[in-house]
Coordinates of C-alpha atoms and ligand atoms in Angstrom, one line a residue:
M1450 CA -22.6 -17.6 9.3
A1451 CA -24.0 -14.4 7.6
N1452 CA -22.1 -13.3 4.6
T1453 CA -22.8 -9.6 5.0
V1454 CA -20.5 -7.5 7.1
H1455 CA -21.5 -3.9 8.0
I1456 CA -18.1 -2.1 8.0
R1457 CA -18.4 0.3 10.8
R1458 CA -14.9 0.0 12.4
V1459 CA -11.6 -0.6 10.5
A1460 CA -8.0 -1.4 11.6
V1461 CA -5.2 -0.4 9.4
L1462 CA -1.9 -2.2 10.1
G1463 CA 1.1 0.0 9.2
A1464 CA 1.4 3.7 9.5
G1465 CA 3.8 4.2 6.6
V1466 CA 3.3 6.1 3.4
M1467 CA 0.1 4.1 2.5
G1468 CA -1.3 2.9 5.8
A1469 CA -1.4 6.4 7.4
Q1470 CA -3.1 7.9 4.3
I1471 CA -5.6 5.1 4.0
A1472 CA -6.5 5.6 7.6
A1473 CA -6.9 9.3 7.1
H1474 CA -9.2 8.7 4.1
L1475 CA -11.3 6.3 6.3
V1476 CA -11.8 8.8 9.1
N1477 CA -12.5 11.6 6.7
A1478 CA -15.3 9.3 5.4
G1479 CA -16.6 9.1 9.1
I1480 CA -15.3 5.6 9.9
E1481 CA -13.8 4.8 13.2
T1482 CA -10.3 3.6 12.6
F1483 CA -7.4 2.0 14.7
L1484 CA -4.0 2.7 13.1
F1485 CA -1.5 0.2 14.2
D1486 CA 2.3 0.0 13.9
L1487 CA 5.2 -1.5 15.7
P1488 CA 5.8 -0.4 19.3
A1489 CA 8.7 2.0 19.3
K1490 CA 11.9 0.6 20.7
D1491 CA 12.5 3.8 22.6
G1492 CA 10.0 6.6 23.3
P1493 CA 6.2 6.3 23.4
A1494 CA 4.7 2.9 22.3
N1495 CA 2.7 4.5 19.6
G1496 CA 5.4 6.9 18.5
I1497 CA 5.5 5.8 14.8
V1498 CA 1.7 6.2 14.5
L1499 CA 1.7 9.6 16.2
K1500 CA 4.6 10.9 14.0
A1501 CA 2.7 9.7 10.9
L1502 CA -0.6 11.3 11.9
D1503 CA 1.3 14.5 12.7
N1504 CA 2.9 14.5 9.2
L1505 CA -0.7 14.1 7.7
K1506 CA -1.9 17.2 9.5
K1507 CA 1.0 19.3 8.4
L1508 CA 0.8 18.3 4.6
K1509 CA 0.7 21.2 2.2
P1510 CA -1.4 22.5 0.4
A1511 CA -4.1 20.7 2.2
P1512 CA -3.8 18.4 5.4
L1513 CA -4.8 14.9 4.5
M1514 CA -6.8 14.4 7.7
S1515 CA -9.5 16.9 8.6
A1516 CA -9.1 18.2 12.1
S1517 CA -12.9 17.6 12.9
R1518 CA -12.5 13.9 12.2
A1519 CA -9.3 13.4 14.3
E1520 CA -11.2 12.0 17.2
L1521 CA -12.3 9.0 15.0
I1522 CA -8.7 7.7 14.8
Q1523 CA -6.9 5.8 17.5
P1524 CA -3.2 5.1 17.5
A1525 CA -2.3 1.5 18.5
N1526 CA 0.5 -1.0 18.5
Y1527 CA 0.9 -4.8 18.1
G1528 CA 2.5 -5.0 21.6
S1529 CA -0.4 -4.0 23.9
D1530 CA -3.4 -3.2 21.8
L1531 CA -4.1 -6.4 19.8
E1532 CA -7.5 -6.9 21.6
L1533 CA -8.8 -3.7 19.8
L1534 CA -8.8 -5.8 16.6
R1535 CA -11.7 -7.9 18.0
S1536 CA -14.1 -5.0 17.4
C1537 CA -13.1 -4.4 13.7
D1538 CA -15.1 -5.4 10.7
L1539 CA -12.3 -4.9 8.3
V1540 CA -8.5 -5.1 8.7
I1541 CA -6.3 -3.6 6.1
E1542 CA -2.7 -4.7 6.3
A1543 CA -0.3 -2.1 4.8
I1544 CA 3.1 -3.0 6.2
A1545 CA 6.4 -3.1 4.2
E1546 CA 6.3 -5.3 1.0
R1547 CA 7.9 -8.4 2.5
L1548 CA 6.1 -11.7 2.3
D1549 CA 7.8 -13.0 5.5
W1550 CA 7.0 -9.9 7.6
K1551 CA 3.4 -10.0 6.4
L1552 CA 3.1 -13.6 7.2
D1553 CA 4.6 -13.1 10.7
L1554 CA 2.1 -10.3 11.3
Y1555 CA -0.9 -12.5 10.2
H1556 CA 0.2 -15.2 12.5
K1557 CA 0.3 -12.6 15.4
I1558 CA -3.1 -11.0 14.7
A1559 CA -5.2 -14.0 13.5
P1560 CA -6.3 -15.1 17.0
H1561 CA -7.5 -11.6 17.8
L1562 CA -9.8 -11.1 14.8
A1563 CA -13.5 -11.1 15.0
E1564 CA -15.2 -14.2 13.4
H1565 CA -16.8 -12.0 10.7
A1566 CA -13.8 -9.7 10.0
I1567 CA -12.4 -9.3 6.6
L1568 CA -8.6 -9.3 6.3
A1569 CA -7.3 -7.5 3.2
T1570 CA -3.7 -6.8 2.1
N1571 CA -2.7 -3.6 0.4
T1572 CA 0.3 -5.4 -1.2
S1573 CA 1.4 -3.8 -4.5
G1574 CA 1.8 -7.2 -6.1
L1575 CA 3.0 -10.0 -3.9
S1576 CA 1.1 -13.3 -4.5
I1577 CA -2.2 -13.1 -2.7
Q1578 CA -2.3 -17.0 -2.6
S1579 CA 1.2 -17.1 -0.8
L1580 CA -0.1 -14.6 1.7
A1581 CA -3.4 -16.5 2.1
D1582 CA -1.5 -19.7 2.7
G1583 CA -0.2 -18.1 5.9
V1584 CA -3.6 -17.5 7.5
P1585 CA -5.7 -20.1 9.3
A1586 CA -7.9 -22.1 7.0
E1587 CA -11.2 -20.7 8.3
L1588 CA -9.9 -17.1 7.6
Q1589 CA -9.0 -17.7 4.0
R1590 CA -12.5 -17.2 2.8
R1591 CA -12.4 -13.7 4.4
F1592 CA -9.1 -12.8 2.9
C1593 CA -8.3 -10.9 -0.3
G1594 CA -6.1 -8.1 -1.8
I1595 CA -7.3 -4.5 -1.6
H1596 CA -4.8 -2.4 -3.5
F1597 CA -5.1 1.3 -3.0
F1598 CA -2.9 3.7 -5.0
N1599 CA -0.7 6.5 -3.8
P1600 CA -2.0 9.0 -2.7
P1601 CA -5.1 7.1 -1.7
R1602 CA -7.1 10.2 -1.0
Y1603 CA -6.9 11.3 -4.6
M1604 CA -6.4 8.1 -6.6
Y1605 CA -9.8 6.7 -7.6
L1606 CA -8.8 3.3 -8.4
V1607 CA -8.7 0.3 -6.0
E1608 CA -7.9 -3.2 -7.2
L1609 CA -9.7 -6.0 -5.4
I1610 CA -7.9 -9.3 -5.8
P1611 CA -9.9 -12.4 -4.6
L1612 CA -8.9 -15.9 -4.5
L1613 CA -11.0 -19.0 -5.4
K1614 CA -11.8 -19.4 -1.7
T1615 CA -12.8 -15.8 -1.1
D1616 CA -16.4 -15.6 -0.1
A1617 CA -18.2 -13.9 -3.0
A1618 CA -20.8 -12.2 -0.9
L1619 CA -18.1 -10.7 1.4
L1620 CA -16.3 -9.4 -1.6
D1621 CA -19.4 -7.8 -3.0
N1622 CA -19.9 -6.2 0.4
L1623 CA -16.3 -4.9 0.4
E1624 CA -16.7 -3.5 -3.1
T1625 CA -20.0 -1.7 -2.1
F1626 CA -18.1 -0.2 0.9
L1627 CA -15.3 1.0 -1.2
V1628 CA -17.6 2.6 -3.8
T1629 CA -20.3 4.1 -1.6
R1630 CA -18.3 5.0 1.6
L1631 CA -14.9 5.7 0.2
G1632 CA -15.8 7.0 -3.2
K1633 CA -13.5 4.6 -5.1
G1634 CA -13.7 2.9 -8.4
V1635 CA -13.1 -0.8 -8.0
V1636 CA -11.5 -3.2 -10.6
R1637 CA -11.2 -6.9 -9.8
A1638 CA -7.8 -8.2 -10.7
K1639 CA -6.3 -11.7 -11.0
D1640 CA -3.6 -12.8 -8.6
T1641 CA -0.7 -12.3 -11.1
P1642 CA 2.6 -10.5 -10.3
N1643 CA 1.8 -6.8 -9.5
F1644 CA -1.8 -7.3 -10.7
L1645 CA -2.9 -4.9 -13.4
A1646 CA -1.9 -1.3 -12.8
N1647 CA 1.6 -1.9 -11.3
R1648 CA 2.4 -4.5 -14.0
I1649 CA 2.0 -1.8 -16.5
G1650 CA 3.4 0.9 -14.2
V1651 CA 6.6 -1.0 -13.4
F1652 CA 7.1 -1.7 -17.1
S1653 CA 6.7 2.0 -18.0
M1654 CA 9.0 3.2 -15.2
L1655 CA 11.8 0.7 -16.0
A1656 CA 11.4 1.4 -19.8
T1657 CA 11.8 5.1 -19.2
I1658 CA 14.8 4.5 -16.9
H1659 CA 16.3 2.2 -19.5
H1660 CA 15.9 4.7 -22.3
A1661 CA 17.1 7.7 -20.2
E1662 CA 20.4 5.7 -19.5
Q1663 CA 20.7 4.6 -23.1
F1664 CA 20.4 8.1 -24.5
G1665 CA 22.1 9.9 -21.5
I1666 CA 19.0 12.0 -20.5
R1667 CA 19.2 13.5 -17.0
F1668 CA 16.4 12.5 -14.6
D1669 CA 15.1 16.1 -14.3
V1670 CA 14.8 16.4 -18.1
V1671 CA 13.0 13.0 -18.2
D1672 CA 10.6 14.3 -15.5
D1673 CA 10.0 17.5 -17.4
L1674 CA 9.1 15.5 -20.5
T1675 CA 7.0 12.9 -18.7
G1676 CA 5.5 15.5 -16.3
P1677 CA 4.5 19.0 -17.1
R1678 CA 4.9 18.7 -20.9
M1679 CA 2.4 15.8 -20.9
G1680 CA 0.1 17.8 -18.7
R1681 CA 0.9 15.9 -15.4
P1682 CA 1.9 18.6 -13.0
K1683 CA 4.1 16.7 -10.6
S1684 CA 3.7 12.9 -11.1
A1685 CA 6.6 12.3 -13.5
T1686 CA 8.8 9.2 -13.6
F1687 CA 11.6 9.8 -11.0
R1688 CA 9.5 12.0 -8.8
T1689 CA 6.8 9.3 -8.6
A1690 CA 9.5 6.8 -7.5
D1691 CA 10.5 9.1 -4.6
V1692 CA 6.9 9.5 -3.6
V1693 CA 6.2 5.8 -3.8
G1694 CA 9.4 5.1 -1.7
L1695 CA 12.4 3.6 -3.5
D1696 CA 12.5 0.6 -1.2
T1697 CA 8.9 -0.1 -2.0
F1698 CA 9.5 0.5 -5.7
A1699 CA 12.4 -2.0 -5.6
H1700 CA 10.3 -4.6 -3.9
V1701 CA 7.6 -4.2 -6.6
V1702 CA 10.2 -4.6 -9.3
D1703 CA 11.5 -7.7 -7.5
T1704 CA 8.0 -9.2 -7.6
M1705 CA 8.4 -9.4 -11.4
T1706 CA 12.2 -10.3 -11.5
G1707 CA 12.6 -13.8 -13.1
K1708 CA 8.8 -14.4 -13.2
L1709 CA 7.7 -13.4 -16.6
A1710 CA 10.0 -15.3 -19.0
G1711 CA 7.5 -15.1 -21.8
D1712 CA 7.6 -11.2 -21.7
P1713 CA 10.0 -9.8 -24.3
W1714 CA 11.0 -7.2 -21.6
H1715 CA 11.6 -9.7 -18.8
A1716 CA 15.4 -9.1 -18.7
H1717 CA 14.7 -5.5 -17.8
Y1718 CA 12.6 -6.4 -14.7
K1719 CA 15.4 -5.8 -12.2
V1720 CA 16.3 -3.0 -9.9
P1721 CA 19.0 -0.7 -11.5
G1722 CA 22.3 -0.7 -9.6
W1723 CA 22.3 3.1 -8.9
L1724 CA 18.8 2.7 -7.3
A1725 CA 19.9 -0.2 -5.2
G1726 CA 22.8 2.1 -4.1
L1727 CA 20.5 4.9 -3.0
I1728 CA 18.4 2.5 -1.0
E1729 CA 21.5 1.1 0.7
Q1730 CA 22.4 4.7 1.8
G1731 CA 18.9 5.1 3.3
A1732 CA 17.9 7.6 0.5
L1733 CA 14.4 6.1 0.3
G1734 CA 12.6 9.0 -1.3
Q1735 CA 10.1 11.6 0.1
K1736 CA 9.6 9.7 3.4
A1737 CA 13.3 9.8 4.2
K1738 CA 13.6 13.5 2.9
A1739 CA 16.3 12.2 0.5
G1740 CA 16.0 10.1 -2.6
I1741 CA 16.5 10.6 -6.4
Y1742 CA 15.6 14.2 -5.6
K1743 CA 17.5 15.3 -2.5
K1744 CA 14.4 17.0 -1.0
D1745 CA 10.8 17.3 -2.0
Ligands
NAD682 P1 6.4 2.2 4.2 O1 7.8 1.8 4.2 O2 6.1 3.7 4.1 O3 5.8 1.7 5.7 C1 5.9 0.4 6.1 C2 5.4 0.2 7.5 O4 5.5 -1.1 7.8 C3 6.2 1.1 8.4 O5 5.2 1.9 9.2 C4 6.9 0.1 9.3 O6 7.0 0.5 10.7 C5 6.0 -1.1 9.2 N1 6.8 -2.3 9.3 C6 8.1 -2.6 8.9 N2 8.4 -3.8 9.2 C7 7.4 -4.4 9.9 C8 7.2 -5.6 10.4 N3 8.1 -6.6 10.4 N4 6.0 -5.9 11.1 C9 5.0 -4.9 11.2 N5 5.2 -3.7 10.6 C10 6.4 -3.4 10.0 O7 5.6 1.3 3.2 P2 4.3 1.8 2.3 O8 4.9 2.5 1.1 O9 3.3 2.4 3.1 O10 3.8 0.4 1.8 C11 3.0 -0.5 2.6 C12 2.3 -1.5 1.7 O11 1.5 -0.9 0.7 C13 3.3 -2.4 0.9 O12 2.8 -3.6 0.8 C14 3.4 -1.6 -0.4 O13 3.7 -2.5 -1.5 C15 1.9 -1.2 -0.6 N6 1.8 0.0 -1.5 C16 2.6 1.0 -1.5 C17 2.4 2.1 -2.3 C18 3.3 3.3 -2.3 O14 3.2 4.1 -3.3 N7 4.2 3.4 -1.4 C19 1.2 2.1 -3.1 C20 0.3 1.0 -3.1 C21 0.6 -0.1 -2.2

């Protein structure tokens, strides 16, 4: 089988914070894209996707999806539209950061993928090997991590995380696509908890939270110090957590909990109680219009 894939059509699985924006970036680059999510329990089957796309069009100061490209995107759901996957060269999975949910979905979609298609996960830091173990043996050579950063339209970096079994030529192919079609800078990372950027990012966030608690500094003061005063207009510590999604941030922290015993900071790699409390109340950050900051 040829090891070159011309990526002309892509499916993105998950129309949440990341999936919807990755899909928008793809269509803005002129690539036909199917954006999948769960069929809604009530209302239109593609309700989750349509709502996500609508939000992207309304975003200020600039919509994340250009109106002229909107016809390149097609909303889809795992209930009735799985056959659409057959025509896709690349499938990017961007559903919630739960190993069991991702594995369930792979099981459901695998029979519908084209023989040449690449399946890549946007996981923030779950073990790529554990995810690959859940796909059919033949598909494992076409499986890897493809970690976009939030917001994917503006963040240059994409981490590619191959496994030993990943086909080297397909990976080169994917990297060329990311660089030449999507304008990204690619770093290849090893399959370690949270890979490279999030390993550092989670440490930095938790260290900031720890010191803020220790010295009694309010979160808005921390954000002022780690934001505008450092020349970062908005992306400061707590605001970033709201933008990422507090549930997603907690999952990314969980990925490191108890795993890095040799790290002098390992005892701090756990979700603070107050943050777990916000998540329990449904205050998940910007996507829920309530989080550490009430409204964004
Ligand atoms: P999100 O919570 O915004 O969206 C998750 C999506 O998954 C939702 O659309 C939901 O309908 C869908 N979903 C939930 N349960 C499902 C199931 N059982 N089967 C199929 N679909 C299901 O999450 P997100 O922030 O977009 O994160 C998606 C992935 O991207 C995660 O793996 C996350 O770690 C990763 N990621 C997130 C960020 C970020 O800043 N939020 C950045 C990089 C990578």
